[in-house]
Tab-separated table of C-alpha atoms and ligand atoms in Angstrom:
chain	number	residue	atom	x	y	z
W	719	MET	CA	-97.068	283.606	-182.214
W	720	GLY	CA	-95.270	281.231	-179.887
W	721	SER	CA	-92.647	283.445	-178.302
W	722	GLY	CA	-91.863	281.877	-174.930
W	723	PRO	CA	-94.104	281.122	-171.960
W	724	ILE	CA	-96.973	283.483	-171.181
W	725	LEU	CA	-97.825	281.442	-168.088
W	726	GLN	CA	-95.634	279.369	-165.824
W	727	LEU	CA	-96.745	277.407	-162.764
W	728	SER	CA	-94.123	276.044	-160.384
W	729	GLY	CA	-94.870	273.696	-157.499
W	730	VAL	CA	-98.514	274.749	-157.240
W	731	SER	CA	-100.358	272.838	-154.488
W	732	LYS	CA	-103.823	273.243	-153.020
W	733	SER	CA	-105.597	271.286	-150.269
W	734	PHE	CA	-109.146	271.558	-148.982
W	735	ARG	CA	-110.482	270.546	-145.557
W	736	VAL	CA	-113.468	268.284	-146.100
W	737	GLY	CA	-115.917	266.131	-144.145
W	738	PRO	CA	-117.726	266.735	-140.861
W	739	ARG	CA	-116.258	268.808	-138.043
W	740	THR	CA	-115.751	266.481	-135.079
W	741	ILE	CA	-114.388	267.658	-131.728
W	742	GLY	CA	-110.929	266.291	-131.049
W	743	ARG	CA	-110.341	265.101	-134.601
W	744	PRO	CA	-108.991	267.175	-137.490
W	745	ARG	CA	-111.068	267.262	-140.669
W	746	ALA	CA	-109.818	265.189	-143.570
W	747	GLN	CA	-107.392	266.881	-145.935
W	748	LEU	CA	-108.051	266.632	-149.654
W	749	ARG	CA	-105.066	267.369	-151.850
W	750	ALA	CA	-106.740	268.820	-154.937
W	751	LEU	CA	-103.415	269.828	-156.538
W	752	ASP	CA	-100.026	268.340	-155.768
W	753	HIS	CA	-96.937	270.184	-157.039
W	754	ILE	CA	-98.128	271.255	-160.466
W	755	ASP	CA	-95.403	272.437	-162.843
W	756	LEU	CA	-96.705	273.749	-166.144
W	757	ARG	CA	-95.644	276.117	-168.902
W	758	VAL	CA	-97.956	277.572	-171.508
W	759	GLU	CA	-96.457	279.170	-174.609
W	760	ALA	CA	-97.957	282.413	-175.930
W	761	GLY	CA	-100.469	281.908	-178.728
W	762	LYS	CA	-100.812	278.168	-178.117
W	763	THR	CA	-103.758	276.108	-176.921
W	764	LEU	CA	-103.273	273.768	-173.984
W	765	GLY	CA	-105.844	271.090	-173.209
W	766	ILE	CA	-106.269	269.810	-169.658
W	767	VAL	CA	-107.950	266.422	-169.381
W	768	GLY	CA	-108.664	263.844	-166.696
W	769	GLU	CA	-111.525	262.219	-164.815
W	770	SER	CA	-113.974	264.281	-162.785
W	771	GLY	CA	-112.450	265.350	-159.470
W	772	CYS	CA	-108.802	265.202	-160.609
W	773	GLY	CA	-108.322	268.942	-159.989
W	774	LYS	CA	-108.897	270.561	-163.393
W	775	SER	CA	-111.243	273.307	-162.176
W	776	THR	CA	-109.094	274.040	-159.115
W	777	LEU	CA	-106.130	274.490	-161.448
W	778	ALA	CA	-108.184	276.724	-163.775
W	779	ARG	CA	-109.350	278.892	-160.846
W	780	ILE	CA	-105.816	279.258	-159.525
W	781	ILE	CA	-104.577	280.344	-162.956
W	782	VAL	CA	-107.120	283.193	-163.186
W	783	GLY	CA	-106.676	284.202	-159.550
W	784	LEU	CA	-110.041	283.000	-158.207
W	785	THR	CA	-108.418	280.513	-155.815
W	786	ARG	CA	-105.209	281.048	-153.916
W	787	PRO	CA	-102.659	278.205	-153.979
W	788	ASP	CA	-101.231	276.939	-150.664
W	789	ALA	CA	-97.785	276.756	-152.188
W	790	GLY	CA	-96.000	277.452	-155.438
W	791	THR	CA	-96.000	280.327	-157.896
W	792	VAL	CA	-98.158	281.361	-160.835
W	793	ALA	CA	-96.230	283.668	-163.137
W	794	TYR	CA	-98.201	285.367	-165.903
W	795	GLU	CA	-96.161	287.532	-168.240
W	796	GLY	CA	-93.629	287.886	-165.456
W	797	ALA	CA	-96.152	289.005	-162.766
W	798	ASP	CA	-96.618	286.737	-159.739
W	799	LEU	CA	-100.313	285.941	-159.447
W	800	SER	CA	-100.026	283.743	-156.363
W	801	ARG	CA	-100.103	286.777	-154.047
W	802	ALA	CA	-102.761	289.104	-152.690
W	803	ARG	CA	-105.360	290.835	-154.877
W	804	ARG	CA	-104.775	288.301	-157.584
W	805	ARG	CA	-108.196	288.466	-159.241
W	806	PRO	CA	-108.215	292.219	-160.054
W	807	LEU	CA	-104.600	291.916	-161.111
W	808	ALA	CA	-105.342	288.907	-163.302
W	809	ALA	CA	-108.253	290.715	-164.978
W	810	ALA	CA	-106.184	293.866	-165.482
W	811	LEU	CA	-103.423	291.786	-167.049
W	812	GLY	CA	-105.835	290.219	-169.512
W	813	LEU	CA	-106.571	286.816	-167.962
W	814	GLN	CA	-110.152	285.672	-168.299
W	815	MET	CA	-112.179	282.568	-167.597
W	816	VAL	CA	-115.273	281.145	-169.285
W	817	PHE	CA	-117.259	278.741	-167.096
W	818	GLN	CA	-119.263	275.633	-167.803
W	819	ASP	CA	-122.704	276.988	-166.950
W	820	PRO	CA	-123.424	280.024	-169.135
W	821	TYR	CA	-126.554	280.969	-167.175
W	822	SER	CA	-125.114	281.161	-163.666
W	823	ALA	CA	-122.201	283.248	-164.948
W	824	LEU	CA	-124.618	286.038	-165.952
W	825	ASN	CA	-126.682	288.316	-163.726
W	826	PRO	CA	-130.303	287.338	-164.566
W	827	ARG	CA	-131.534	290.905	-163.937
W	828	MET	CA	-129.011	292.610	-166.188
W	829	ARG	CA	-129.593	293.101	-169.913
W	830	ILE	CA	-126.849	291.359	-171.855
W	831	GLY	CA	-125.706	294.601	-173.447
W	832	ASP	CA	-125.140	296.045	-169.962
W	833	ALA	CA	-123.348	292.844	-168.921
W	834	ILE	CA	-120.837	293.526	-171.697
W	835	LEU	CA	-120.672	297.290	-171.020
W	836	GLU	CA	-119.862	296.722	-167.352
W	837	PRO	CA	-116.293	295.374	-167.714
W	838	LEU	CA	-115.611	297.915	-170.483
W	839	LEU	CA	-116.407	300.751	-168.067
W	840	VAL	CA	-114.940	299.194	-164.894
W	841	HIS	CA	-111.608	298.540	-166.578
W	842	GLN	CA	-111.789	301.739	-168.671
W	843	ILE	CA	-111.072	299.831	-171.855
W	844	VAL	CA	-112.510	302.576	-174.079
W	845	PRO	CA	-113.715	306.145	-173.364
W	846	ARG	CA	-117.298	306.115	-172.001
W	847	ALA	CA	-118.726	307.630	-175.199
W	848	GLU	CA	-117.262	304.815	-177.293
W	849	ALA	CA	-118.448	302.002	-175.019
W	850	PRO	CA	-121.789	301.283	-176.775
W	851	GLY	CA	-120.009	300.980	-180.111
W	852	GLU	CA	-117.463	298.632	-178.561
W	853	ARG	CA	-120.304	296.572	-177.014
W	854	ASP	CA	-121.909	296.149	-180.440
W	855	ARG	CA	-118.567	295.219	-181.978
W	856	LEU	CA	-118.033	292.538	-179.306
W	857	LEU	CA	-121.519	291.115	-179.897
W	858	ASP	CA	-120.678	290.934	-183.573
W	859	VAL	CA	-117.302	289.261	-182.900
W	860	VAL	CA	-119.017	286.414	-181.014
W	861	GLY	CA	-121.667	286.031	-183.709
W	862	LEU	CA	-124.601	287.782	-181.985
W	863	SER	CA	-126.722	290.550	-183.460
W	864	PRO	CA	-126.271	293.881	-181.618
W	865	SER	CA	-130.099	294.027	-181.566
W	866	LEU	CA	-129.961	291.377	-178.798
W	867	ALA	CA	-128.317	293.874	-176.403
W	868	SER	CA	-131.640	294.741	-174.741
W	869	ARG	CA	-132.513	291.093	-173.977
W	870	TYR	CA	-132.194	289.401	-170.588
W	871	PRO	CA	-130.208	286.151	-170.184
W	872	HIS	CA	-133.362	284.007	-169.871
W	873	GLU	CA	-134.499	285.225	-173.289
W	874	LEU	CA	-131.449	283.663	-174.965
W	875	SER	CA	-130.546	280.081	-175.824
W	876	GLY	CA	-127.700	278.318	-173.989
W	877	GLY	CA	-125.351	278.808	-176.918
W	878	GLN	CA	-126.211	282.520	-177.171
W	879	ARG	CA	-125.629	282.942	-173.425
W	880	GLN	CA	-122.219	281.329	-173.709
W	881	ARG	CA	-121.435	283.723	-176.580
W	882	VAL	CA	-122.330	286.613	-174.223
W	883	ASN	CA	-119.920	285.219	-171.624
W	884	ILE	CA	-117.214	284.972	-174.254
W	885	ALA	CA	-117.912	288.587	-175.336
W	886	ARG	CA	-117.604	289.663	-171.685
W	887	ALA	CA	-114.310	287.820	-171.387
W	888	LEU	CA	-113.069	289.414	-174.638
W	889	SER	CA	-114.118	292.912	-173.534
W	890	VAL	CA	-110.986	293.439	-171.447
W	891	ARG	CA	-108.791	292.487	-174.422
W	892	PRO	CA	-107.419	289.332	-172.814
W	893	ARG	CA	-104.259	287.593	-173.901
W	894	LEU	CA	-105.164	284.311	-172.186
W	895	ILE	CA	-108.575	282.706	-171.747
W	896	VAL	CA	-109.210	279.668	-169.568
W	897	ALA	CA	-112.309	277.793	-170.740
W	898	ASP	CA	-113.465	275.288	-168.105
W	899	GLU	CA	-115.793	272.791	-169.836
W	900	ALA	CA	-117.177	275.860	-171.625
W	901	ALA	CA	-119.153	273.856	-174.170
W	902	SER	CA	-120.006	270.795	-172.072
W	903	SER	CA	-123.446	271.875	-170.878
W	904	LEU	CA	-124.676	272.755	-174.384
W	905	ASP	CA	-126.425	270.650	-177.024
W	906	VAL	CA	-123.997	268.748	-179.218
W	907	SER	CA	-124.645	270.877	-182.326
W	908	VAL	CA	-124.202	274.092	-180.321
W	909	GLN	CA	-121.040	272.707	-178.709
W	910	GLY	CA	-119.424	272.520	-182.153
W	911	GLN	CA	-120.319	276.158	-182.862
W	912	ILE	CA	-118.864	277.368	-179.570
W	913	LEU	CA	-115.693	275.325	-180.095
W	914	ASN	CA	-115.329	276.783	-183.587
W	915	LEU	CA	-115.795	280.271	-182.134
W	916	PHE	CA	-112.928	279.629	-179.691
W	917	SER	CA	-110.674	278.380	-182.445
W	918	ASP	CA	-111.537	281.336	-184.726
W	919	LEU	CA	-110.912	283.827	-181.909
W	920	ARG	CA	-107.605	282.184	-181.133
W	921	ASP	CA	-106.513	282.473	-184.741
W	922	GLN	CA	-107.828	286.023	-185.281
W	923	LEU	CA	-106.765	287.556	-181.966
W	924	GLY	CA	-103.661	285.471	-181.289
W	925	LEU	CA	-105.163	284.375	-177.951
W	926	THR	CA	-103.566	281.819	-175.720
W	927	LEU	CA	-106.200	279.269	-174.682
W	928	ILE	CA	-106.349	276.797	-171.840
W	929	PHE	CA	-109.062	274.353	-172.632
W	930	VAL	CA	-110.335	272.189	-169.781
W	931	SER	CA	-112.463	269.348	-171.092
W	932	HIS	CA	-113.388	265.773	-170.438
W	933	ASP	CA	-113.953	265.338	-174.192
W	934	LEU	CA	-110.723	263.932	-175.569
W	935	ASN	CA	-111.798	264.217	-179.202
W	936	VAL	CA	-112.310	267.953	-178.746
W	937	VAL	CA	-108.951	268.396	-177.049
W	938	ASP	CA	-107.194	266.348	-179.709
W	939	HIS	CA	-108.793	268.529	-182.370
W	940	LEU	CA	-108.317	271.953	-180.833
W	941	CYS	CA	-105.099	271.862	-178.812
W	942	ASP	CA	-101.375	272.147	-179.496
W	943	ARG	CA	-100.464	270.556	-176.160
W	944	VAL	CA	-102.237	268.329	-173.681
W	945	ALA	CA	-101.744	267.884	-169.934
W	946	VAL	CA	-103.314	264.769	-168.402
W	947	MET	CA	-104.221	264.908	-164.701
W	948	TYR	CA	-104.847	262.139	-162.198
W	949	LEU	CA	-105.756	262.810	-158.543
W	950	GLY	CA	-104.204	266.249	-158.364
W	951	ARG	CA	-101.072	265.572	-160.372
W	952	ILE	CA	-100.073	266.057	-163.992
W	953	ILE	CA	-99.038	262.562	-165.045
W	954	GLU	CA	-98.275	263.210	-168.708
W	955	GLU	CA	-97.854	266.222	-170.941
W	956	GLY	CA	-97.152	266.393	-174.617
W	957	ARG	CA	-98.619	266.737	-178.079
W	958	PRO	CA	-102.216	265.658	-178.732
W	959	SER	CA	-100.871	262.385	-180.160
W	960	ILE	CA	-100.559	261.183	-176.555
W	961	LEU	CA	-104.353	260.843	-176.757
W	962	ARG	CA	-103.935	258.436	-179.658
W	963	GLU	CA	-101.023	256.029	-179.994
W	964	GLY	CA	-98.331	258.177	-178.422
W	965	ALA	CA	-99.220	257.718	-174.728
W	966	LEU	CA	-96.374	256.697	-172.454
W	967	HIS	CA	-98.417	256.704	-169.238
W	968	HIS	CA	-100.724	253.729	-168.725
W	969	TYR	CA	-103.499	256.044	-167.527
W	970	THR	CA	-103.369	258.220	-170.660
W	971	HIS	CA	-103.345	255.071	-172.748
W	972	GLY	CA	-106.444	253.827	-170.919
W	973	LEU	CA	-108.240	257.150	-171.441
W	974	ALA	CA	-107.310	257.169	-175.110
W	975	SER	CA	-108.621	253.616	-175.529
W	976	ALA	CA	-111.973	254.741	-174.161
W	977	ILE	CA	-112.419	257.552	-176.738
W	978	PRO	CA	-115.518	256.818	-178.814
W	979	GLN	CA	-114.465	256.166	-182.382
W	980	PRO	CA	-115.988	258.278	-185.144
W	981	ILE	CA	-116.429	255.183	-187.327
W	982	PRO	CA	-119.375	253.071	-186.081
W	983	GLY	CA	-118.481	249.527	-185.200
W	984	ARG	CA	-114.773	250.243	-184.981
W	985	ARG	CA	-113.260	249.924	-181.490
W	986	ARG	CA	-109.739	250.237	-180.195
W	987	ALA	CA	-108.161	246.959	-179.202
W	988	GLN	CA	-107.192	247.937	-175.645
W	989	PRO	CA	-109.625	247.860	-172.735
W	990	ALA	CA	-110.405	251.064	-170.840
W	991	ILE	CA	-109.104	251.671	-167.317
W	992	SER	CA	-110.287	249.110	-164.800
W	993	GLY	CA	-111.143	249.681	-161.156
W	994	GLU	CA	-112.522	252.576	-159.181
W	995	LEU	CA	-110.996	256.021	-158.791
W	996	PRO	CA	-109.433	255.958	-155.279
W	997	SER	CA	-110.676	258.390	-152.643
W	998	PRO	CA	-108.974	261.760	-153.133
W	999	THR	CA	-108.727	262.174	-149.336
W	1000	ASN	CA	-106.746	258.938	-149.100
W	1001	PRO	CA	-104.876	258.411	-152.381
W	1002	PRO	CA	-102.542	255.416	-152.838
W	1003	SER	CA	-98.924	255.914	-151.739
W	1004	GLY	CA	-96.254	256.438	-154.376
W	1005	CYS	CA	-97.833	256.614	-157.817
W	1006	HIS	CA	-101.522	257.486	-157.324
W	1007	PHE	CA	-102.463	255.421	-160.377
W	1008	ARG	CA	-100.761	252.202	-159.266
W	1009	THR	CA	-103.936	250.543	-157.927
W	1010	ARG	CA	-105.400	250.548	-161.448
W	1011	CYS	CA	-102.188	250.166	-163.415
W	1012	PRO	CA	-101.517	247.040	-165.505
W	1013	ALA	CA	-97.732	247.563	-165.238
W	1014	ARG	CA	-97.380	248.173	-161.478
W	1015	GLN	CA	-94.293	246.981	-159.595
W	1016	PRO	CA	-93.349	247.191	-155.879
W	1017	LEU	CA	-91.449	250.445	-156.523
W	1018	CYS	CA	-94.692	252.171	-157.564
W	1019	ALA	CA	-96.033	251.959	-153.983
W	1020	GLU	CA	-92.805	253.327	-152.531
W	1021	ALA	CA	-91.933	256.347	-154.633
W	1022	SER	CA	-93.962	258.924	-156.488
W	1023	PRO	CA	-92.575	259.141	-160.030
W	1024	PRO	CA	-91.547	262.700	-160.990
W	1025	LEU	CA	-92.832	264.282	-164.205
W	1026	ASN	CA	-89.671	263.834	-166.248
W	1027	PRO	CA	-88.864	264.542	-169.900
W	1028	ALA	CA	-89.230	261.334	-171.925
W	1029	ALA	CA	-88.667	262.859	-175.346
W	1030	PRO	CA	-88.432	266.402	-176.675
W	1031	ASP	CA	-91.769	268.083	-175.848
W	1032	HIS	CA	-93.045	265.095	-173.877
W	1033	ARG	CA	-93.075	264.585	-170.091
W	1034	VAL	CA	-94.310	261.539	-168.206
W	1035	ALA	CA	-94.572	260.615	-164.516
W	1036	CYS	CA	-94.197	256.825	-164.523
W	1037	HIS	CA	-91.545	254.397	-163.260
W	1038	PHE	CA	-92.386	251.890	-166.006
W	1039	PRO	CA	-93.803	253.832	-168.951
W	1040	ARG	CA	-95.277	252.197	-172.017
W	1041	VAL	CA	-92.928	251.680	-174.896
W	1042	SER	CA	-94.101	253.726	-177.819
W	1043	THR	CA	-92.560	252.673	-181.108
W	1044	PRO	CA	-90.727	255.455	-182.946
W	1045	GLU	CA	-92.887	254.691	-186.023
W	1046	ALA	CA	-96.138	255.259	-184.109
W	1047	VAL	CA	-94.837	258.455	-182.520
W	1048	GLY	CA	-93.548	259.740	-185.867
W	1049	ARG	CA	-96.914	259.033	-187.501
W	1050	ASN	CA	-98.773	260.851	-184.765
W	1051	HIS	CA	-96.480	263.835	-184.807
W	1052	ALA	CA	-96.980	264.135	-188.564
W	1053	ALA	CA	-100.751	264.018	-187.971
W	1054	ASP	CA	-100.460	266.694	-185.238
W	1055	ASP	CA	-98.831	269.054	-187.662
W	1056	LEU	CA	-101.806	268.699	-189.985
W	1057	THR	CA	-104.356	269.311	-187.226
W	1058	VAL	CA	-104.537	273.072	-187.253
W	1059	SER	CA	-108.170	273.823	-186.495
W	1060	PRO	CA	-111.393	271.858	-186.193
W	1061	SER	CA	-113.082	271.068	-189.441
W	1062	SER	CA	-116.481	270.311	-187.931
K	1104	LIG	N1	-113.995	274.387	-152.356
K	1104	LIG	C1	-113.766	273.096	-152.187
K	1104	LIG	N2	-113.886	272.506	-150.961
K	1104	LIG	C2	-113.626	271.201	-150.782
K	1104	LIG	N3	-113.246	270.358	-151.757
K	1104	LIG	C3	-113.113	270.871	-153.012
K	1104	LIG	C4	-113.374	272.252	-153.283
K	1104	LIG	N4	-113.152	272.468	-154.620
K	1104	LIG	C5	-112.792	271.281	-155.135
K	1104	LIG	N5	-112.755	270.321	-154.171
K	1104	LIG	C6	-112.369	268.917	-154.350
K	1104	LIG	O1	-111.115	268.923	-155.009
K	1104	LIG	C7	-111.049	267.876	-155.970
K	1104	LIG	C8	-110.785	268.481	-157.335
K	1104	LIG	O2	-111.948	269.187	-157.731
K	1104	LIG	P1	-112.043	269.939	-159.139
K	1104	LIG	O3	-110.863	270.823	-159.272
K	1104	LIG	O4	-113.385	270.571	-159.199
K	1104	LIG	O5	-111.937	268.732	-160.162
K	1104	LIG	P2	-112.408	268.590	-161.681
K	1104	LIG	O6	-112.666	269.963	-162.217
K	1104	LIG	O7	-111.286	267.875	-162.363
K	1104	LIG	O8	-113.643	267.745	-161.664
K	1104	LIG	C9	-112.363	267.121	-155.878
K	1104	LIG	O9	-112.187	265.989	-155.059
K	1104	LIG	C10	-113.295	268.131	-155.260
K	1104	LIG	O10	-114.316	267.486	-154.530
K	1105	LIG	MG1	-114.351	270.788	-163.127
């Protein structure tokens, strides 16, 4: 795969009104997304990382048409999804989302077999007579026995429920799936199984995946590209090596330093990011990260750095990026090429 962009976001912004309603005073404005430009190549896996509240879920919801952007365009296979009736259009075009909480995504009073039949019939994916067979096939694809079809969601484990949600997403034959922390609420051992299922499905079905996660090890393992967000902006985008030694943005470098190391007792030399996350309703002027940045200069308060190309396949939004030695970058890129799918 890998034949041009399947998804392209240009200048996507979204604000929410928050706080109490007071007469004579407008409610505070929270800029959840600020001019997001992003391209996703067909058949590739993009990871989206960043601290809680940086806008990852808002971005995910806009991509699948659940939230409407205030500005900008979302082009999916040439169709503009930023307009009216985006959600039915997105589903019809094969865009699906898998959420963090597998239980709340399912109707507790509907047998799981019916939960999978429903989208098959609504979207007329197969003739009605063939739907039960297709339901059983989908259960099998996600590693569940078709004999579970008559169970209710509460009779399944968390991992099994998430497999049902994935089967539902797959039922409409999607080309792109957005998984928003889809394994985060599960036990660690089950998380690995669900992540492996995603990577197998990607390889077998040629799916494009957008993988939202706060777990940098997972993203490093699973993704071809990584976008790092901070307070509503993408501040760096590149290969997964930016989560190791290849970071050019000081924030990415701080995140990467905080990744728990698989070898006990071994720590990275650099400290993690210091200071508090600023209030999203009142972010710092210029570069939002400057209040926590070890390399800040007066310019950083005056001008917001654009997300500019720093190297082929690597964009960074920083006036004074880190200097990454060519040797370190070369080493990481070689390692990226070896990282095809998770081994755990
Ligand atoms: N519907 C909403 N109304 C008001 N504020 C929201 C809403 N959805 C998200 N936000 C705010 O937007 C910011 C980004 O949220 P979100 O996209 O959920 O971040 P993440 O998924 O990275 O944790 C947060 O400050 C959050 O509180
Ligand atoms: Mg979220």
